[in-house]
Coordinates of N, CA, C and O in Angstrom, one line a residue:
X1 N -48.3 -12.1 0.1 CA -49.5 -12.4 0.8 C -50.7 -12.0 -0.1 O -50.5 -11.1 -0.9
X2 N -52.1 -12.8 -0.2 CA -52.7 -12.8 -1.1 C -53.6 -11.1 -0.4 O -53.4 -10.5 0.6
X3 N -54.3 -10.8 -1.3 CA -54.9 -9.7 -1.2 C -55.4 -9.1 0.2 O -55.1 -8.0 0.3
X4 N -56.3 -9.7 1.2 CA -56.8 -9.4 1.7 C -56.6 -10.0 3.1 O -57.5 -10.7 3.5
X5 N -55.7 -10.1 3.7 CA -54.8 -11.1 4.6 C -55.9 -11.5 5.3 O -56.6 -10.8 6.0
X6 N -56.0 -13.0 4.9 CA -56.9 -13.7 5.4 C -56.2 -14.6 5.9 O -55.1 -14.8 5.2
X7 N -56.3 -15.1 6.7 CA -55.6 -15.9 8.0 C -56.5 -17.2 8.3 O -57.6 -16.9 8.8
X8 N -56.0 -18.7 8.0 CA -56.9 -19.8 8.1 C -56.6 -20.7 9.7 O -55.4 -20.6 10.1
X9 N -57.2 -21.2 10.2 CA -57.1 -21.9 11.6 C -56.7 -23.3 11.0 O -56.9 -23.4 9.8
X10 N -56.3 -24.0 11.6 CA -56.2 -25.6 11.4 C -57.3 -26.4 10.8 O -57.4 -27.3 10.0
X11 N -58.0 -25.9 11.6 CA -59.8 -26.2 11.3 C -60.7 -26.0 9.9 O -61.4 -26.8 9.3
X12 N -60.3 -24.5 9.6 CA -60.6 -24.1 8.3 C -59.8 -24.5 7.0 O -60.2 -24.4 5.9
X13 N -58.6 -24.8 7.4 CA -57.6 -25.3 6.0 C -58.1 -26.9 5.8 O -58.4 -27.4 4.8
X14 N -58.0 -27.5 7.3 CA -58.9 -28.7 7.0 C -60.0 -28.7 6.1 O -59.8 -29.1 5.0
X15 N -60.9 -28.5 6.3 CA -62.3 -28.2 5.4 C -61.6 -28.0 4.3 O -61.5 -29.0 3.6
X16 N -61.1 -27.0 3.9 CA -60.6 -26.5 2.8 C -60.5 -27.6 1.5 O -61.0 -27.5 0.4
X17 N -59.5 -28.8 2.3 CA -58.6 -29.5 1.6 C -59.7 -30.5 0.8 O -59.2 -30.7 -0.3
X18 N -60.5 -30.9 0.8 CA -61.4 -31.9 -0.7 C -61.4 -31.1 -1.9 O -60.7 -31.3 -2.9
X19 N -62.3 -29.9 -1.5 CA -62.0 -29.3 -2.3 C -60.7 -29.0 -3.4 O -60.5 -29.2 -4.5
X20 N -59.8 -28.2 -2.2 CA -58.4 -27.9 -2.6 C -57.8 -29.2 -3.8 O -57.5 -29.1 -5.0
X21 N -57.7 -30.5 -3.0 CA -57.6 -31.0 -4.0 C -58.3 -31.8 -5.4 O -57.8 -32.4 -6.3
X22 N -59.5 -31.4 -5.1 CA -60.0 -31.2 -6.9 C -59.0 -30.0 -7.7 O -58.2 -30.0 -8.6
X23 N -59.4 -29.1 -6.8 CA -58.7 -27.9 -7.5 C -57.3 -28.3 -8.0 O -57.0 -28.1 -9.2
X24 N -56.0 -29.0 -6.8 CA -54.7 -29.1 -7.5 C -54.6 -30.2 -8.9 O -53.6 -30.3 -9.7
X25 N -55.8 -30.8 -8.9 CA -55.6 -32.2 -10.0 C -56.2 -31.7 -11.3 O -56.0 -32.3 -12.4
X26 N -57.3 -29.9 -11.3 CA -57.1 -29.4 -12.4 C -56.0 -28.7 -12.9 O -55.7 -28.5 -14.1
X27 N -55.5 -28.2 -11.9 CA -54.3 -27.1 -11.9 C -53.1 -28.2 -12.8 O -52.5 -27.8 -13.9
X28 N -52.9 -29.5 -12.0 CA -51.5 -29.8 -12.9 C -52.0 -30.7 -13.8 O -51.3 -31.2 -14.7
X29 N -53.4 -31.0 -13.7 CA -53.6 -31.4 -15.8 C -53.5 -30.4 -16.4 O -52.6 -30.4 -17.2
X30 N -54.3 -28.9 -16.3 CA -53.6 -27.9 -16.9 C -51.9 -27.7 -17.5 O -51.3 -27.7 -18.6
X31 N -51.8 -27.6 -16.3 CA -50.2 -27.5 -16.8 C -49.6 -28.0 -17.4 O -48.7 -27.5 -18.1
X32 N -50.0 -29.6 -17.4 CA -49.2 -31.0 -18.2 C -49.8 -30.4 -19.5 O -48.9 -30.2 -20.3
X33 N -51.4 -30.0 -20.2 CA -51.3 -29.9 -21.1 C -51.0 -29.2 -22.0 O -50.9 -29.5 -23.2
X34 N -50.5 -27.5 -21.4 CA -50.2 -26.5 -21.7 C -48.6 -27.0 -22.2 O -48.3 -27.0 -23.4
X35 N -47.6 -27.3 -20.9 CA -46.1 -27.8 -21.4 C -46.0 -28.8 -22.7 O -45.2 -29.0 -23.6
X36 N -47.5 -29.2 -22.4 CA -47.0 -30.6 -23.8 C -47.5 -29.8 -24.9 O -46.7 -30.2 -25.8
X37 N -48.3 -28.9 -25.5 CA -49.1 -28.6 -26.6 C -48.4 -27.4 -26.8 O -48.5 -26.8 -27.9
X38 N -47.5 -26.7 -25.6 CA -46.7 -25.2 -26.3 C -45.8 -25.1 -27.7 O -46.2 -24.3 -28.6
X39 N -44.9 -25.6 -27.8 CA -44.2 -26.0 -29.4 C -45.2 -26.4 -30.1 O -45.9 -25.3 -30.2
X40 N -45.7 -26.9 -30.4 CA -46.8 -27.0 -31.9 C -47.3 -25.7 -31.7 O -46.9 -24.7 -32.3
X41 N -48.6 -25.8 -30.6 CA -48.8 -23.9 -30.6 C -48.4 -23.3 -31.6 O -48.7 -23.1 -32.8
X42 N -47.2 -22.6 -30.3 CA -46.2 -21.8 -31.6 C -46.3 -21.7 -32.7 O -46.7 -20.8 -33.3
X43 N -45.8 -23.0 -33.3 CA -45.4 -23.6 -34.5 C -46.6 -23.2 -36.0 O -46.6 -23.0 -37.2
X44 N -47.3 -23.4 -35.0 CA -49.1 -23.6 -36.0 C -49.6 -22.6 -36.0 O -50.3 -22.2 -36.9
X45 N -49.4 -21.6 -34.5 CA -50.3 -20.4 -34.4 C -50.9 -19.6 -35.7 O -52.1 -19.2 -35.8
X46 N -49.7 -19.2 -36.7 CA -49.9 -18.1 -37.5 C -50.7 -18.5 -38.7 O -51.2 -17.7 -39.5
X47 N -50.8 -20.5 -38.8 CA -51.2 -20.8 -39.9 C -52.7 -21.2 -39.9 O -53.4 -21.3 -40.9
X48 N -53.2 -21.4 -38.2 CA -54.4 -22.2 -38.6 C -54.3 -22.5 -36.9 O -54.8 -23.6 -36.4
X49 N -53.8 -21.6 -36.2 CA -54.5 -21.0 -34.7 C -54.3 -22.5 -33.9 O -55.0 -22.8 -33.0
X50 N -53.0 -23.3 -34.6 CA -52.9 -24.5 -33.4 C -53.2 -25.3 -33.5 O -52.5 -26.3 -33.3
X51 N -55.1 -25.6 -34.2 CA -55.4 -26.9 -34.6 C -56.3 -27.3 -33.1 O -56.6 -26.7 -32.0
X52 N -56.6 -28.5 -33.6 CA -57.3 -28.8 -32.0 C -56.5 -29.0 -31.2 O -57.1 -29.4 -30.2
X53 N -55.0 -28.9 -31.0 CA -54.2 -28.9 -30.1 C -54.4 -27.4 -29.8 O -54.4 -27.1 -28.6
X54 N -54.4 -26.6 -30.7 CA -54.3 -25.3 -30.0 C -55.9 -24.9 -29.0 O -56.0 -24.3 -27.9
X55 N -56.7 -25.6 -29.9 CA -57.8 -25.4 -28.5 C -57.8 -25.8 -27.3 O -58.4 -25.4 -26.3
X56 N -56.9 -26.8 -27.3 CA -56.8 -27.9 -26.1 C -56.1 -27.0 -25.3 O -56.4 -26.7 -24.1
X57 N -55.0 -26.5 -26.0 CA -54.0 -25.7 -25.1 C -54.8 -24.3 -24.3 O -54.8 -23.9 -23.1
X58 N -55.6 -23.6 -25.6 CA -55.8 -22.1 -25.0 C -57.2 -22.4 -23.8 O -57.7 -21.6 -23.0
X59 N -57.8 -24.1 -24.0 CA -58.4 -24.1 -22.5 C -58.0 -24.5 -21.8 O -58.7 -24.4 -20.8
X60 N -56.8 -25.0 -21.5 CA -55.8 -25.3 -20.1 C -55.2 -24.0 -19.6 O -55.1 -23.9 -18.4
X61 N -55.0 -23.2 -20.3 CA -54.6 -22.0 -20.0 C -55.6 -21.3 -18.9 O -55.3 -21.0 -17.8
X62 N -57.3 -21.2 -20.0 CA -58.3 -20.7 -19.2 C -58.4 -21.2 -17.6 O -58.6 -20.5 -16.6
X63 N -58.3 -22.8 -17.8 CA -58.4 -23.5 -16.6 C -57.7 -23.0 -15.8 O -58.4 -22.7 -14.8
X64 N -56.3 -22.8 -15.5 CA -55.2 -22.5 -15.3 C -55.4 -21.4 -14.6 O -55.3 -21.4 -13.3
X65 N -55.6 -20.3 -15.2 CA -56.0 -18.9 -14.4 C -56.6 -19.3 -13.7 O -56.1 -19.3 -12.5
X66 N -57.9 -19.8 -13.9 CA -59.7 -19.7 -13.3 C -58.9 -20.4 -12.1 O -59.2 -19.9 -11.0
X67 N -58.0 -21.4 -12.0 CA -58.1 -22.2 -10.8 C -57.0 -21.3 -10.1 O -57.6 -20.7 -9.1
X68 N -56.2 -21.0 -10.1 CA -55.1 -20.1 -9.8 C -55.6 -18.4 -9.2 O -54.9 -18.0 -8.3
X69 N -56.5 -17.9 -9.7 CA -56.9 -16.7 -9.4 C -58.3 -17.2 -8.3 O -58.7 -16.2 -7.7
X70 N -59.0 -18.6 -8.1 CA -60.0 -18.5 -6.9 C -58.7 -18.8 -6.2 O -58.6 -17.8 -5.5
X71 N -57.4 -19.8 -6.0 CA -56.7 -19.5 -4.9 C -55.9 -18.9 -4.0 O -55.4 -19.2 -2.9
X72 N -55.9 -17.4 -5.0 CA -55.3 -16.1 -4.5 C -56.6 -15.6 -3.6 O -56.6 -15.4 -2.4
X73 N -57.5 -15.7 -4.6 CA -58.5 -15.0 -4.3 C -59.5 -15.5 -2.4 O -60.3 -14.9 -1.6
X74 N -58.9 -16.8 -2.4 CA -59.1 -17.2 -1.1 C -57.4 -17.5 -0.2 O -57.0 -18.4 0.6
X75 N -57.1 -16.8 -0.7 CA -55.4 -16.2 0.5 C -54.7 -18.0 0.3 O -54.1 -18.3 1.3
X76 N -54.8 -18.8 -0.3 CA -54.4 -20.3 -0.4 C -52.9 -19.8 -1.6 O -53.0 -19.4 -2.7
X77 N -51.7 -20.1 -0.9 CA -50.6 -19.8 -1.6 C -49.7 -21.2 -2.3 O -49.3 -22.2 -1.7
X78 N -49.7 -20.9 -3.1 CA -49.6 -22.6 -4.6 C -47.7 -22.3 -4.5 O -46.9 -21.3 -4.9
X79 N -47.4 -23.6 -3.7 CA -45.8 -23.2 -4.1 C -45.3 -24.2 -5.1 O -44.2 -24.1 -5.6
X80 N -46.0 -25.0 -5.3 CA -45.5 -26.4 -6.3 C -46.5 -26.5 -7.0 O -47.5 -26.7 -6.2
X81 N -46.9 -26.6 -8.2 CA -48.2 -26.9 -8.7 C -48.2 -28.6 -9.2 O -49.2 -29.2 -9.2
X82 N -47.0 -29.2 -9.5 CA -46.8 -30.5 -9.9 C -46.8 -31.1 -8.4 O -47.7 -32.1 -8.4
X83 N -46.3 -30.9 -7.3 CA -46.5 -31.5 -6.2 C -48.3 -30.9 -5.6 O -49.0 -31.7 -5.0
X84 N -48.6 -30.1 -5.7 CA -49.9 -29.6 -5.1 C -49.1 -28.9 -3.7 O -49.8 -28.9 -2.8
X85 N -48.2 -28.6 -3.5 CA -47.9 -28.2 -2.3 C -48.3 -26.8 -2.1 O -48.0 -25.9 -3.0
X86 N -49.1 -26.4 -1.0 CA -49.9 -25.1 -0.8 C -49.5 -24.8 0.7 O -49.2 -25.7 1.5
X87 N -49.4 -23.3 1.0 CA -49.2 -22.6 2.0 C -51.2 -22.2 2.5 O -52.1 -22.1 1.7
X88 N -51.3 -22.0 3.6 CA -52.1 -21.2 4.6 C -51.9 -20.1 5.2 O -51.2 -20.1 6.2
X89 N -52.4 -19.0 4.6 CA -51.6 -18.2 6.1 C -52.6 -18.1 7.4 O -53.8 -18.0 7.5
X90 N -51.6 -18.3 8.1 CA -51.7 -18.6 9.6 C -51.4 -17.6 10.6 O -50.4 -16.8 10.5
X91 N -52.5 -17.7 12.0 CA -51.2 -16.9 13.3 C -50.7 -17.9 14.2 O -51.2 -18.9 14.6
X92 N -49.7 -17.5 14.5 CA -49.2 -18.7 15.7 C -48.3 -17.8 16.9 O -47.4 -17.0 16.6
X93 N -48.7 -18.0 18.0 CA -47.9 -16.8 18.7 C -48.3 -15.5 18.7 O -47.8 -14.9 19.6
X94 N -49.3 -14.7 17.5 CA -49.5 -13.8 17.2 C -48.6 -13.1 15.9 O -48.5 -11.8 15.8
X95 N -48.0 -14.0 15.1 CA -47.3 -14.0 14.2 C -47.6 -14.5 13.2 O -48.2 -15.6 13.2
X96 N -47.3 -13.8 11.9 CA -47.5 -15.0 10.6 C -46.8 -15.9 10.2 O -45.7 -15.7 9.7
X97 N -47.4 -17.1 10.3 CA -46.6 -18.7 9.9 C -47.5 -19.1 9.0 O -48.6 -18.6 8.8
X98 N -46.8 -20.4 8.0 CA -47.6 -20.9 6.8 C -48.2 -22.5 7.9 O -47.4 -23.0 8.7
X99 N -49.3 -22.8 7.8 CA -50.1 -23.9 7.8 C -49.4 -24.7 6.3 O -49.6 -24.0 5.4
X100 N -48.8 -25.9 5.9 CA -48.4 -26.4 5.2 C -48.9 -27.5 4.8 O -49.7 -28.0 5.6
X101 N -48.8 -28.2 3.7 CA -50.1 -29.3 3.0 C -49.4 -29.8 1.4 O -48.9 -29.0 0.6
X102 N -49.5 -30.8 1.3 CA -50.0 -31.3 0.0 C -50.5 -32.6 -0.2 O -50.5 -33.3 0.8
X103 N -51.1 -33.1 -1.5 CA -52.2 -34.0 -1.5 C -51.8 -35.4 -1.1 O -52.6 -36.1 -0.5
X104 N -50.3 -35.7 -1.5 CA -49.8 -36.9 -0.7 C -49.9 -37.3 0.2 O -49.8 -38.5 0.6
X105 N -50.1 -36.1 1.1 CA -50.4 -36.5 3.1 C -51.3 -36.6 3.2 O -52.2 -36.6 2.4
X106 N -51.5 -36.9 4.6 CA -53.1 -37.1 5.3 C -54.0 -36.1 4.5 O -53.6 -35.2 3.8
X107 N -55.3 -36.5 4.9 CA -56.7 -35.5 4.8 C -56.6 -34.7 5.8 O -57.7 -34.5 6.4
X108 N -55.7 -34.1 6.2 CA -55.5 -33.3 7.4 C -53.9 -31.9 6.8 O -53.1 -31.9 5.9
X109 N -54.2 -31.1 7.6 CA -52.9 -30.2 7.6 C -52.2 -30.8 8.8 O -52.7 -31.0 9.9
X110 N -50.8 -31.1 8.4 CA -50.2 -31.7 9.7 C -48.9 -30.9 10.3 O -48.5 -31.0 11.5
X111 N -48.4 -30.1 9.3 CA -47.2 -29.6 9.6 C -47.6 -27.6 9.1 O -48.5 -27.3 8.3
X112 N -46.9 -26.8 9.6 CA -46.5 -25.2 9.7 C -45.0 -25.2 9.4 O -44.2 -26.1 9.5
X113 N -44.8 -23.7 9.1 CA -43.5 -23.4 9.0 C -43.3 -22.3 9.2 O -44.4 -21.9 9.3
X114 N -42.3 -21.0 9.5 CA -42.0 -19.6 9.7 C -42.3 -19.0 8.1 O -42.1 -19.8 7.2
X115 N -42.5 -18.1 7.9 CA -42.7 -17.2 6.4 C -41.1 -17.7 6.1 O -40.9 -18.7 5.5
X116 N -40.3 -17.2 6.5 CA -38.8 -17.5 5.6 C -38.5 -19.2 5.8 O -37.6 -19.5 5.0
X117 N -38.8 -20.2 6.5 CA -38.3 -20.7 6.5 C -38.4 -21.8 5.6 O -37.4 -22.5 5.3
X118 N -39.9 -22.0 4.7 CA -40.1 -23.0 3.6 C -40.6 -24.3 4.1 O -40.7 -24.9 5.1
X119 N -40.7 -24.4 3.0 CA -41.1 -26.5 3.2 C -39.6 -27.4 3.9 O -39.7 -28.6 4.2
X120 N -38.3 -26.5 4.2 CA -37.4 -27.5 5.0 C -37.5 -27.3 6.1 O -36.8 -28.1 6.7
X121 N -38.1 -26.6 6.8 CA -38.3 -25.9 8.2 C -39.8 -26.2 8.7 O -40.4 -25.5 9.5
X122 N -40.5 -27.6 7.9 CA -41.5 -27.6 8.7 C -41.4 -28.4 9.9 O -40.5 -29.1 10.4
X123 N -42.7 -28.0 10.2 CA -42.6 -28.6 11.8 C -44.1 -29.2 11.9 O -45.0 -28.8 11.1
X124 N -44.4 -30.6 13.0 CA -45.1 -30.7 13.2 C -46.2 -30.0 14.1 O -45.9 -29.4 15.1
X125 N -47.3 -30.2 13.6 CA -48.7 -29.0 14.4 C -48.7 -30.0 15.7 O -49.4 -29.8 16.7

């Protein structure tokens, strides 16, 4: 659970989500450019710091945190970064359940799940 158990309504993850998904479409260009530019990296680091591939890489990286640490930092839990699939935490019952989401679905949060149960156990809201 992210730092400061913040707990989102249906309402508020709604809103959330424009944003949210700017944020997942920097997160997996990050990633795509990081996976693709790591071997050269390496390869070049000692000689000449990568090249403009290696800048390319060490700002996907920056991106990467920067986008990754505001979504801890707002309790939004990243279970797939190539799908965008994101957790909420939620109460339901007076218990904690994940609010469930990714960018392929509606502009809406449509489905929850139990903390153990995952993305096979969701259910419709």
């Amino acid at each position: 659970m992210a730092e400061a158990e913040r707990f989102y309504t249906v309402e508020e993850a709604n809103a959330a989500l424009p944003e949210l998904r700017a944020a997942l479409g920097r997160i997996r260009e990050a990633r795509r450019t990081i996976v693709r530019s790591a071997r050269h990296v390496r390869s070049m680091a000692t000689t000449n710091g990568g090249g403009p591939e290696g800048t390319e890489h060490w700002g996907a990286v920056r991106t990467l945190r920067r986008e990754l640490e505001a979504l801890a930092a707002r309790g939004i839990v990243l279970r797939d970064a190539e799908r965008g699939l994101v957790d909420f935490p939620a109460r339901r019952d007076g218990r904690l359940v994940y609010l469930c989401w990714r960018p392929d679905e509606e502009d809406r949060v449509g489905f929850w799940h139990e903390v153990n149960s995952g993305f096979a156990g969701r259910k419709p809201l």
